[in-house]
Short mmCIF file of C-alpha atoms in Angstrom, two decimals:
data_model
loop_
_atom_site.label_atom_id
_atom_site.label_comp_id
_atom_site.label_asym_id
_atom_site.label_seq_id
_atom_site.Cartn_x
_atom_site.Cartn_y
_atom_site.Cartn_z
CA UNK E 1 -16.47 62.23 -9.01
CA UNK E 2 -17.59 59.04 -11.11
CA UNK E 3 -20.72 58.97 -13.95
CA UNK E 4 -21.75 56.22 -16.51
CA UNK E 5 -23.35 56.88 -19.72
CA UNK E 6 -25.63 54.84 -21.10
CA UNK E 7 -26.73 55.37 -25.52
CA UNK E 8 -29.32 54.22 -26.49
CA UNK E 9 -28.96 53.72 -30.57
CA UNK E 10 -31.99 52.58 -31.24
CA UNK E 11 -34.48 53.72 -28.97
CA UNK E 12 -37.47 54.54 -31.13
CA UNK E 13 -37.34 50.65 -32.73
CA UNK E 14 -37.12 49.31 -28.91
CA UNK E 15 -40.07 51.04 -28.30
CA UNK E 16 -42.30 49.50 -30.83
CA UNK E 17 -43.51 45.92 -30.12
CA UNK E 18 -43.95 43.40 -32.50
CA UNK E 19 -46.65 40.33 -32.32
CA UNK E 20 -44.22 37.87 -34.19
CA UNK E 21 -41.35 39.08 -32.87
CA UNK E 22 -42.42 37.40 -29.45
CA UNK E 23 -43.46 34.01 -30.46
CA UNK E 24 -41.41 33.04 -33.84
CA UNK E 25 -38.29 35.46 -34.07
CA UNK E 26 -37.46 34.10 -37.34
CA UNK E 27 -40.48 35.45 -39.13
CA UNK E 28 -40.33 38.96 -37.87
CA UNK E 29 -39.82 41.63 -40.67
CA UNK E 30 -36.56 43.43 -41.31
CA UNK E 31 -37.23 46.75 -40.01
CA UNK E 32 -35.67 49.64 -40.51
CA UNK E 33 -36.43 53.74 -39.48
CA UNK E 34 -36.23 56.77 -41.68
CA UNK E 35 -34.67 60.35 -41.78
CA UNK E 36 -37.81 62.37 -43.21
CA UNK E 37 -35.54 64.37 -44.61
CA UNK E 38 -32.90 62.76 -46.37
CA UNK E 39 -34.24 59.22 -46.20
CA UNK E 40 -31.29 57.26 -44.31
CA UNK E 41 -31.02 54.85 -42.44
CA UNK E 42 -31.48 55.96 -38.27
CA UNK E 43 -32.39 52.57 -37.04
CA UNK E 44 -32.64 48.66 -38.41
CA UNK E 45 -33.21 45.49 -36.12
CA UNK E 46 -30.92 42.09 -36.72
CA UNK E 47 -32.88 41.30 -39.62
CA UNK E 48 -32.23 44.21 -41.31
CA UNK E 49 -28.74 43.94 -40.04
CA UNK E 50 -28.04 40.15 -41.56
CA UNK E 51 -29.03 41.77 -44.89
CA UNK E 52 -26.84 44.19 -45.23
CA UNK E 53 -28.30 47.73 -44.60
CA UNK E 54 -26.02 49.78 -42.61
CA UNK E 55 -26.34 53.31 -40.69
CA UNK E 56 -26.85 56.46 -43.10
CA UNK E 57 -28.02 54.12 -46.33
CA UNK E 58 -30.16 55.98 -48.26
CA UNK E 59 -33.57 54.18 -48.33
CA UNK E 60 -33.55 52.90 -52.26
CA UNK E 61 -30.59 50.92 -51.24
CA UNK E 62 -31.47 49.54 -48.60
CA UNK E 63 -34.85 48.65 -50.00
CA UNK E 64 -32.47 46.80 -52.95
CA UNK E 65 -30.90 45.08 -50.62
CA UNK E 66 -34.29 43.69 -48.72
CA UNK E 67 -37.43 42.95 -49.81
CA UNK E 68 -39.45 42.62 -47.76
CA UNK E 69 -38.82 46.03 -45.96
CA UNK E 70 -40.64 47.83 -43.02
CA UNK E 71 -39.85 51.27 -43.05
CA UNK E 72 -41.02 53.48 -40.29
CA UNK E 73 -40.35 57.34 -40.22
CA UNK E 74 -38.17 58.42 -37.77
CA UNK E 75 -40.28 60.45 -34.54
CA UNK E 76 -38.74 62.03 -31.87
CA UNK E 77 -41.53 62.34 -29.47
CA UNK E 78 -41.68 58.66 -29.58
CA UNK E 79 -38.22 58.95 -28.28
CA UNK E 80 -38.33 61.52 -25.99
CA UNK E 81 -41.17 60.40 -24.36
CA UNK E 82 -39.58 56.70 -23.94
CA UNK E 83 -35.95 58.07 -22.48
CA UNK E 84 -38.05 59.99 -19.78
CA UNK E 85 -40.21 56.34 -19.30
CA UNK E 86 -36.11 54.69 -18.79
CA UNK E 87 -35.20 57.41 -17.19
CA UNK E 88 -37.92 56.92 -14.72
CA UNK E 89 -37.56 53.36 -14.11
CA UNK E 90 -34.15 53.73 -13.38
CA UNK E 91 -35.12 56.30 -10.60
CA UNK E 92 -36.27 53.65 -9.05
CA UNK E 93 -32.48 52.46 -7.95
CA UNK E 94 -30.27 55.09 -8.72
CA UNK E 95 -31.22 59.50 -8.00
CA UNK E 96 -28.94 61.37 -9.86
CA UNK E 97 -29.97 60.94 -13.51
CA UNK E 98 -29.88 63.55 -16.32
CA UNK E 99 -31.30 62.94 -19.97
CA UNK E 100 -28.95 64.12 -22.95
CA UNK E 101 -31.82 64.33 -26.04
CA UNK E 102 -32.32 62.37 -27.62
CA UNK E 103 -31.09 59.11 -26.81
CA UNK E 104 -28.88 59.30 -24.22
CA UNK E 105 -29.12 59.10 -19.67
CA UNK E 106 -26.45 60.24 -17.21
CA UNK E 107 -25.66 58.62 -14.31
CA UNK E 108 -24.52 59.89 -11.48
CA UNK E 109 -22.36 57.26 -9.33
CA UNK E 110 -20.51 58.62 -6.93
CA UNK E 111 -23.51 59.39 -4.57
CA UNK E 112 -24.77 55.85 -4.80
CA UNK E 113 -21.13 53.56 -4.07
CA UNK E 114 -22.37 53.64 -0.47
CA UNK E 115 -25.14 52.23 -0.89
CA UNK E 116 -24.50 49.91 -2.59
CA UNK E 117 -21.54 48.59 -1.32
CA UNK E 118 -19.01 49.58 -4.63
CA UNK E 119 -19.31 49.96 -8.06
CA UNK E 120 -19.66 46.64 -8.97
CA UNK E 121 -23.05 45.71 -7.42
CA UNK E 122 -23.98 48.97 -8.09
CA UNK E 123 -23.64 48.37 -11.56
CA UNK E 124 -25.13 44.74 -11.98
CA UNK E 125 -27.81 46.07 -9.74
CA UNK E 126 -28.64 48.97 -12.63
CA UNK E 127 -28.50 46.29 -15.38
CA UNK E 128 -30.47 43.85 -13.99
CA UNK E 129 -33.08 46.69 -14.19
CA UNK E 130 -32.64 47.73 -17.29
CA UNK E 131 -33.04 44.71 -18.76
CA UNK E 132 -36.60 44.21 -17.68
CA UNK E 133 -37.27 47.24 -20.41
CA UNK E 134 -35.88 45.38 -22.96
CA UNK E 135 -34.18 47.81 -24.56
CA UNK E 136 -30.82 47.77 -26.48
CA UNK E 137 -27.70 50.16 -24.94
CA UNK E 138 -24.10 51.11 -25.33
CA UNK E 139 -22.46 51.71 -21.57
CA UNK E 140 -19.26 53.67 -19.94
CA UNK E 141 -18.13 55.12 -16.64
CA UNK E 142 -15.98 58.38 -17.30
CA UNK E 143 -14.40 60.49 -14.74
CA UNK E 144 -16.55 63.32 -16.67
CA UNK E 145 -19.98 63.48 -17.61
CA UNK E 146 -18.35 64.26 -21.52
CA UNK E 147 -15.86 61.47 -21.04
CA UNK E 148 -18.55 59.50 -20.12
CA UNK E 149 -20.76 59.74 -23.55
CA UNK E 150 -17.61 59.56 -25.66
CA UNK E 151 -17.33 56.34 -24.58
CA UNK E 152 -20.55 54.78 -24.73
CA UNK E 153 -21.25 56.35 -28.01
CA UNK E 154 -18.27 54.79 -29.37
CA UNK E 155 -19.32 51.45 -27.66
CA UNK E 156 -16.69 50.75 -24.93
CA UNK E 157 -19.20 49.04 -22.71
CA UNK E 158 -16.96 48.95 -20.35
CA UNK E 159 -17.26 50.32 -16.53
CA UNK E 160 -13.94 51.62 -14.72
CA UNK E 161 -13.41 53.64 -11.90
CA UNK E 162 -9.58 54.19 -11.88
CA UNK E 163 -9.06 57.64 -13.95
CA UNK E 164 -5.74 57.19 -15.10
CA UNK E 165 -7.28 53.73 -17.06
CA UNK E 166 -10.32 55.89 -18.20
CA UNK E 167 -8.38 58.84 -19.85
CA UNK E 168 -5.69 55.90 -21.53
CA UNK E 169 -9.17 54.62 -22.93
CA UNK E 170 -10.28 58.15 -24.72
CA UNK E 171 -6.89 58.41 -26.19
CA UNK E 172 -7.15 56.33 -28.85
CA UNK E 173 -10.65 57.89 -30.47
CA UNK E 174 -10.20 59.86 -33.98
CA UNK E 175 -11.08 63.30 -33.48
CA UNK E 176 -14.31 62.28 -35.60
CA UNK E 177 -15.29 60.03 -32.79
CA UNK E 178 -15.72 63.24 -30.46
CA UNK E 179 -18.28 65.68 -30.40
CA UNK E 180 -16.09 68.73 -31.52
CA UNK E 181 -18.11 70.24 -34.73
CA UNK E 182 -16.48 69.31 -37.56
CA UNK E 183 -14.75 72.78 -38.43
CA UNK E 184 -12.66 72.49 -35.51
CA UNK E 185 -12.06 68.77 -36.35
CA UNK E 186 -10.69 70.06 -39.95
CA UNK E 187 -8.62 72.66 -37.76
CA UNK E 188 -7.08 70.27 -35.76
CA UNK E 189 -5.98 67.59 -38.37
CA UNK E 190 -4.81 70.06 -40.92
CA UNK E 191 -1.73 71.14 -37.94
CA UNK E 192 -1.20 67.39 -37.56
CA UNK E 193 -3.53 66.08 -34.77
CA UNK E 194 -5.20 63.34 -35.25
CA UNK E 195 -6.53 61.70 -32.19
CA UNK E 196 -7.56 62.41 -29.19
CA UNK E 197 -4.36 61.31 -27.78
CA UNK E 198 -2.79 63.84 -30.04
CA UNK E 199 -5.19 66.43 -29.05
CA UNK E 200 -4.77 66.21 -24.89
CA UNK E 201 -0.69 66.15 -25.21
CA UNK E 202 -1.09 69.84 -26.41
CA UNK E 203 -1.09 71.92 -23.30
CA UNK E 204 -4.11 74.16 -22.74
CA UNK E 205 -2.34 77.34 -23.18
CA UNK E 206 -1.43 76.40 -25.96
CA UNK E 207 -4.85 75.67 -27.48
CA UNK E 208 -6.26 78.93 -25.93
CA UNK E 209 -4.11 80.87 -27.55
CA UNK E 210 -4.73 79.40 -31.62
CA UNK E 211 -8.10 78.04 -31.23
CA UNK E 212 -11.12 79.22 -30.28
CA UNK E 213 -12.34 78.98 -26.15
CA UNK E 214 -15.02 76.60 -27.11
CA UNK E 215 -12.33 73.70 -27.73
CA UNK E 216 -10.82 74.53 -24.83
CA UNK E 217 -13.75 74.03 -22.34
CA UNK E 218 -15.14 70.91 -24.30
CA UNK E 219 -10.95 69.60 -23.63
CA UNK E 220 -11.25 70.72 -19.74
CA UNK E 221 -14.87 69.15 -19.36
CA UNK E 222 -13.84 66.43 -21.08
CA UNK E 223 -10.98 65.66 -18.66
CA UNK E 224 -13.02 66.95 -15.67
CA UNK E 225 -11.02 69.86 -15.40
CA UNK E 226 -13.64 71.97 -16.06
CA UNK E 227 -16.80 71.85 -14.20
CA UNK E 228 -20.07 70.63 -16.66
CA UNK E 229 -23.01 72.61 -15.76
CA UNK E 230 -25.70 69.10 -14.69
CA UNK E 231 -29.83 69.17 -14.96
CA UNK E 232 -30.98 66.69 -12.63
CA UNK E 233 -34.21 64.75 -13.94
CA UNK E 234 -36.90 64.49 -11.66
CA UNK E 235 -39.64 61.84 -12.55
CA UNK E 236 -43.60 61.67 -11.67
CA UNK E 237 -44.62 59.98 -8.45
CA UNK E 238 -46.93 57.98 -10.48
CA UNK E 239 -46.80 54.70 -12.45
CA UNK E 240 -47.29 55.58 -16.36
CA UNK E 241 -45.77 53.35 -19.36
CA UNK E 242 -46.56 53.69 -23.58
CA UNK E 243 -45.78 50.98 -26.27
CA UNK E 244 -46.46 51.39 -30.20
CA UNK E 245 -47.04 48.96 -32.25
CA UNK E 246 -45.34 47.74 -35.44
CA UNK E 247 -48.53 47.72 -37.08
CA UNK E 248 -52.29 47.95 -35.87
CA UNK E 249 -54.56 45.60 -34.09
CA UNK E 250 -58.45 45.71 -35.06
CA UNK E 251 -59.10 42.47 -32.58
CA UNK E 252 -59.09 42.78 -28.60
CA UNK E 253 -57.42 39.33 -28.41
CA UNK E 254 -54.26 40.49 -29.90
CA UNK E 255 -53.82 43.26 -27.25
CA UNK E 256 -52.68 40.75 -24.66
CA UNK E 257 -49.19 40.12 -25.94
CA UNK E 258 -48.34 43.96 -25.64
CA UNK E 259 -50.35 44.36 -22.31
CA UNK E 260 -48.85 41.61 -20.67
CA UNK E 261 -44.92 43.15 -21.64
CA UNK E 262 -46.27 46.14 -19.55
CA UNK E 263 -47.91 44.72 -16.83
CA UNK E 264 -44.90 43.26 -16.00
CA UNK E 265 -42.95 46.04 -15.65
CA UNK E 266 -46.01 47.41 -13.57
CA UNK E 267 -45.72 44.40 -11.15
CA UNK E 268 -41.69 45.02 -11.51
CA UNK E 269 -42.28 48.94 -10.66
CA UNK E 270 -44.59 48.12 -7.78
CA UNK E 271 -42.75 45.10 -6.15
CA UNK E 272 -39.99 47.27 -5.64
CA UNK E 273 -41.65 49.81 -3.87
CA UNK E 274 -43.88 47.31 -1.83
CA UNK E 275 -46.90 49.05 -3.01
CA UNK E 276 -50.18 47.49 -4.21
CA UNK E 277 -52.62 48.91 -7.35
CA UNK E 278 -56.41 49.16 -6.75
CA UNK E 279 -57.25 50.74 -9.73
CA UNK E 280 -55.47 50.96 -13.65
CA UNK E 281 -56.34 53.12 -16.91
CA UNK E 282 -55.36 51.85 -20.11
CA UNK E 283 -55.80 53.46 -23.13
CA UNK E 284 -56.14 51.95 -26.63
CA UNK E 285 -54.69 54.55 -28.60
CA UNK E 286 -55.22 54.89 -32.70
CA UNK E 287 -53.81 56.51 -35.69
CA UNK E 288 -56.17 59.37 -35.67
CA UNK E 289 -55.32 59.77 -32.33
CA UNK E 290 -58.37 59.31 -30.79
CA UNK E 291 -58.59 57.13 -27.58
CA UNK E 292 -60.43 54.76 -26.36
CA UNK E 293 -60.43 54.67 -22.35
CA UNK E 294 -60.39 51.66 -20.40
CA UNK E 295 -60.52 51.28 -16.31
CA UNK E 296 -59.65 47.80 -14.56
CA UNK E 297 -60.58 47.92 -10.30
CA UNK E 298 -59.12 45.02 -7.86
CA UNK E 299 -61.03 45.40 -5.21
CA UNK E 300 -58.13 43.87 -2.78
CA UNK E 301 -55.29 46.33 -4.62
CA UNK E 302 -52.55 43.59 -6.54
CA UNK E 303 -49.27 44.01 -7.55
CA UNK E 304 -48.86 40.89 -9.91
CA UNK E 305 -49.11 40.73 -13.88
CA UNK E 306 -50.84 37.56 -14.09
CA UNK E 307 -53.69 39.04 -11.46
CA UNK E 308 -54.19 42.44 -13.60
CA UNK E 309 -54.04 40.34 -16.96
CA UNK E 310 -56.88 38.29 -15.83
CA UNK E 311 -58.69 41.13 -15.03
CA UNK E 312 -57.40 43.22 -18.25
CA UNK E 313 -58.91 40.15 -20.02
CA UNK E 314 -62.41 39.63 -18.83
CA UNK E 315 -62.73 43.70 -19.61
CA UNK E 316 -61.51 43.04 -23.18
CA UNK E 317 -63.57 40.78 -23.32
CA UNK E 318 -66.36 43.42 -23.65
CA UNK E 319 -64.95 45.54 -26.18
CA UNK E 320 -65.85 46.38 -29.16
CA UNK E 321 -62.62 48.34 -30.69
CA UNK E 322 -64.25 51.48 -33.56
CA UNK E 323 -60.91 51.94 -34.79
CA UNK E 324 -57.66 49.60 -35.28
CA UNK E 325 -55.04 50.32 -32.00
CA UNK E 326 -51.67 51.66 -32.89
CA UNK E 327 -50.58 52.01 -29.53
CA UNK E 328 -51.37 51.16 -26.02
CA UNK E 329 -50.34 53.40 -22.69
CA UNK E 330 -50.82 51.55 -19.36
CA UNK E 331 -51.28 54.24 -15.89
CA UNK E 332 -52.38 53.69 -12.07
CA UNK E 333 -55.02 55.87 -10.52
CA UNK E 334 -54.74 54.29 -7.14
CA UNK E 335 -51.79 53.07 -5.41
CA UNK E 336 -51.91 51.66 -1.77
CA UNK E 337 -49.27 50.16 0.79
CA UNK E 338 -48.73 46.78 1.24
CA UNK E 339 -50.21 46.07 4.65
CA UNK E 340 -49.52 41.92 6.86
CA UNK E 341 -51.81 39.52 5.86
CA UNK E 342 -55.12 38.84 8.60
CA UNK E 343 -55.77 35.37 7.74
CA UNK E 344 -55.96 32.95 10.40
CA UNK E 345 -52.74 30.36 10.81
CA UNK E 346 -55.05 28.13 11.87
CA UNK E 347 -58.65 27.95 9.67
CA UNK E 348 -56.50 26.67 6.41
CA UNK E 349 -57.06 27.05 2.59
CA UNK E 350 -60.63 28.10 2.11
CA UNK E 351 -60.16 28.23 -1.59
CA UNK E 352 -58.85 29.60 -4.59
CA UNK E 353 -60.88 32.42 -4.71
CA UNK E 354 -61.25 35.18 -2.22
CA UNK E 355 -64.09 37.30 -1.71
CA UNK E 356 -62.64 40.57 -3.23
CA UNK E 357 -60.88 38.16 -5.99
CA UNK E 358 -64.73 37.62 -6.98
CA UNK E 359 -65.90 40.97 -6.66
CA UNK E 360 -63.22 42.44 -8.62
CA UNK E 361 -63.88 39.73 -11.97
CA UNK E 362 -67.53 40.09 -11.43
CA UNK E 363 -66.66 44.12 -12.28
CA UNK E 364 -63.66 43.60 -14.91
CA UNK E 365 -66.55 41.30 -16.65
CA UNK E 366 -69.83 43.34 -16.50
CA UNK E 367 -68.63 46.86 -15.35
CA UNK E 368 -68.18 48.47 -11.90
CA UNK E 369 -71.31 50.33 -12.07
CA UNK E 370 -73.41 46.51 -12.56
CA UNK E 371 -72.40 44.84 -9.26
CA UNK E 372 -73.50 46.58 -6.21
CA UNK E 373 -73.93 45.81 -2.74
CA UNK E 374 -77.47 45.72 -0.08
CA UNK E 375 -77.96 47.18 2.76
CA UNK E 376 -80.92 47.51 4.73
CA UNK E 377 -82.54 50.90 4.82
CA UNK E 378 -84.65 53.24 7.52
CA UNK E 379 -87.95 52.49 5.38
CA UNK E 380 -90.02 49.91 6.85
CA UNK E 381 -91.84 49.66 3.17
CA UNK E 382 -90.52 46.53 1.60
CA UNK E 383 -90.43 47.98 -2.07
CA UNK E 384 -87.46 50.76 -1.09
CA UNK E 385 -86.52 48.59 2.02
CA UNK E 386 -82.76 47.27 0.79
CA UNK E 387 -80.50 50.14 -1.46
CA UNK E 388 -77.96 49.41 -3.44
CA UNK E 389 -74.64 50.29 -2.54
CA UNK E 390 -70.93 50.45 -3.23
CA UNK E 391 -70.17 46.48 -2.76
CA UNK E 392 -67.28 47.34 -0.66
CA UNK E 393 -69.51 49.13 1.99
CA UNK E 394 -70.30 47.34 5.30
CA UNK E 395 -71.97 48.10 8.00
CA UNK E 396 -75.54 49.99 9.50
CA UNK E 397 -78.72 51.21 8.10
CA UNK E 398 -78.37 55.05 7.01
CA UNK E 399 -79.33 56.17 10.45
CA UNK E 400 -76.17 54.50 12.01
CA UNK E 401 -78.89 52.35 14.25
CA UNK E 402 -77.44 48.30 14.75
CA UNK E 403 -79.48 45.84 12.69
CA UNK E 404 -81.19 43.83 15.68
CA UNK E 405 -80.35 40.74 16.66
CA UNK E 406 -83.74 39.02 15.34
CA UNK E 407 -84.50 40.73 12.39
CA UNK E 408 -87.62 40.30 10.79
CA UNK E 409 -87.69 36.79 8.31
CA UNK E 410 -87.73 38.26 4.47
CA UNK E 411 -87.36 36.20 1.31
CA UNK E 412 -84.52 35.84 -0.77
CA UNK E 413 -86.30 36.60 -3.29
CA UNK E 414 -88.70 39.81 -4.05
CA UNK E 415 -91.39 40.15 -6.80
CA UNK E 416 -90.96 43.38 -8.84
CA UNK E 417 -94.84 44.20 -7.71
CA UNK E 418 -97.09 41.84 -5.60
CA UNK E 419 -98.93 39.58 -7.82
CA UNK E 420 -102.94 38.27 -6.61
CA UNK E 421 -102.72 35.18 -4.52
CA UNK E 422 -103.90 32.45 -6.86
CA UNK E 423 -103.99 29.64 -4.51
CA UNK E 424 -104.53 27.54 -1.63
CA UNK E 425 -102.11 28.63 0.75
CA UNK E 426 -101.80 27.39 5.30
CA UNK E 427 -100.49 30.67 7.39
CA UNK E 428 -97.74 29.54 9.11
CA UNK E 429 -95.89 33.00 10.81
CA UNK E 430 -98.31 36.18 11.42
CA UNK E 431 -99.39 38.72 10.84
CA UNK E 432 -96.41 41.20 10.82
CA UNK E 433 -98.15 44.58 10.85
CA UNK E 434 -96.35 47.19 8.04
CA UNK E 435 -98.62 50.53 8.38
CA UNK E 436 -96.06 53.31 7.16
CA UNK E 437 -95.12 56.15 4.04
CA UNK E 438 -97.63 58.40 5.10
CA UNK E 439 -95.16 61.58 4.96
CA UNK E 440 -94.88 61.21 0.93
CA UNK E 441 -98.57 60.08 -0.12
CA UNK E 442 -97.78 56.64 -0.60
CA UNK E 443 -99.36 55.35 2.63
CA UNK E 444 -99.66 51.46 3.05
CA UNK E 445 -101.66 49.13 5.21
CA UNK E 446 -100.53 45.50 5.19
CA UNK E 447 -100.62 42.29 7.65
CA UNK E 448 -97.54 40.27 6.00
CA UNK E 449 -97.85 36.14 6.92
CA UNK E 450 -95.38 33.40 6.05
CA UNK E 451 -97.42 30.97 4.02
CA UNK E 452 -97.03 27.51 2.55
CA UNK E 453 -98.64 26.19 -0.53
CA UNK E 454 -100.26 22.40 -1.78
CA UNK E 455 -96.51 22.04 -3.89
CA UNK E 456 -93.84 23.07 -0.78
CA UNK E 457 -93.27 26.46 -1.62
CA UNK E 458 -92.52 28.96 1.35
CA UNK E 459 -94.82 32.48 0.28
CA UNK E 460 -94.56 35.95 1.92
CA UNK E 461 -98.19 37.20 1.19
CA UNK E 462 -99.87 39.63 2.99
CA UNK E 463 -103.18 41.11 3.27
CA UNK E 464 -104.14 44.63 1.98
CA UNK E 465 -106.85 46.99 4.06
CA UNK E 466 -109.56 45.87 1.29
CA UNK E 467 -108.61 42.18 2.69
CA UNK E 468 -107.51 41.07 -0.84
CA UNK E 469 -104.38 38.43 -0.05
CA UNK E 470 -100.72 39.27 -3.21
CA UNK E 471 -97.50 37.18 -3.23
CA UNK E 472 -94.86 39.67 -2.49
CA UNK E 473 -91.34 36.78 -2.72
CA UNK E 474 -90.34 33.67 -2.03
CA UNK E 475 -88.30 32.25 0.53
CA UNK E 476 -85.25 30.17 -0.70
#
């Protein structure tokens, strides 16, 4: 059985997004993550490393070496969330995944080799997939989970399927490089066993006589003689990703860059699954835990990051932040399968924007509830004849009867309330009598005409029972 272990030494740091690092890497400040218990450095970026900061260095020493220095507390919850996000991401290209908290992922390789036609192609696919996330990691293969973990945590960064080479590679490491308890390491060193090679040379039976059973189990699992119980990861079925920001943002325009990173992940996710997203949910998280939720809709569905970025920008233009944003979450609310294009081969390109794309932009700019379609209802009264409907619904009136092939002419612009006719007009067509509304105590009897004014305007006028004339609309 062959395994690959991925070790993420700076997982919390990789979870953050700094706007400065995107455009001007040289202006990125030195950043460290410190343990809250003893205030020692557990993660640092390249700028901090250049200043001489190392792992386990005290906060005071680090501050004296580098100024200015950004200090962030270590948060296990951030690494836990990011580790699950990476596992979910990897699940698109490999199936057997195990989380090794707080910063490791184990892959069972053997079952995937037939699919990818060999170890090299499999590992190349995994690497290409991980590159999208832009995280730092060390890796190694092994005949057992513990062997792969040992090599990866010591930055072996090699992939090999030969058992004898893998066994030889772990023999050179000192006992301190393993996950053996310090007490056990001290006991072994007192009897002259300094390296793993020395330990592996001792027969298992002799080890069982002189040391506790935990050491025997560790060695057996390390070299693959004992079974290592593994619980595989089962990802959620929907896409969701989280991005922490290195500093608070109070300008919505500055959210475009970090949002672009999340949408690029979404594009890759949808492309691999041959799917489209119809609705996204963006949550802007503040320091106090409050969240501003935004819905973004695509009428025709899309997977391209650039298309979603445009809709997100239009939506954000109407957003007023009530508190600075410290993190962004992106999730897919509605997803659809790709379908073949029904475009006419001979019609040529009709334009850069389809009707559904235009609808999506209008909804993003004005809000989904502000964009409606119009449908002819069953009531003949002009004031209530038209009904607002979902813009994606096209079809018949509520009764289900098809619209006649020669419908009555109606003006493009209807007045909210009819106005008294105050000019001389010429009646061109009519009358069309509308006598209805008796059932709700709002009855009407009107004779409608199409008329033309002396200025050349086309009017829709009517005469009521009292023979008073009114203008109800204008033809375009």
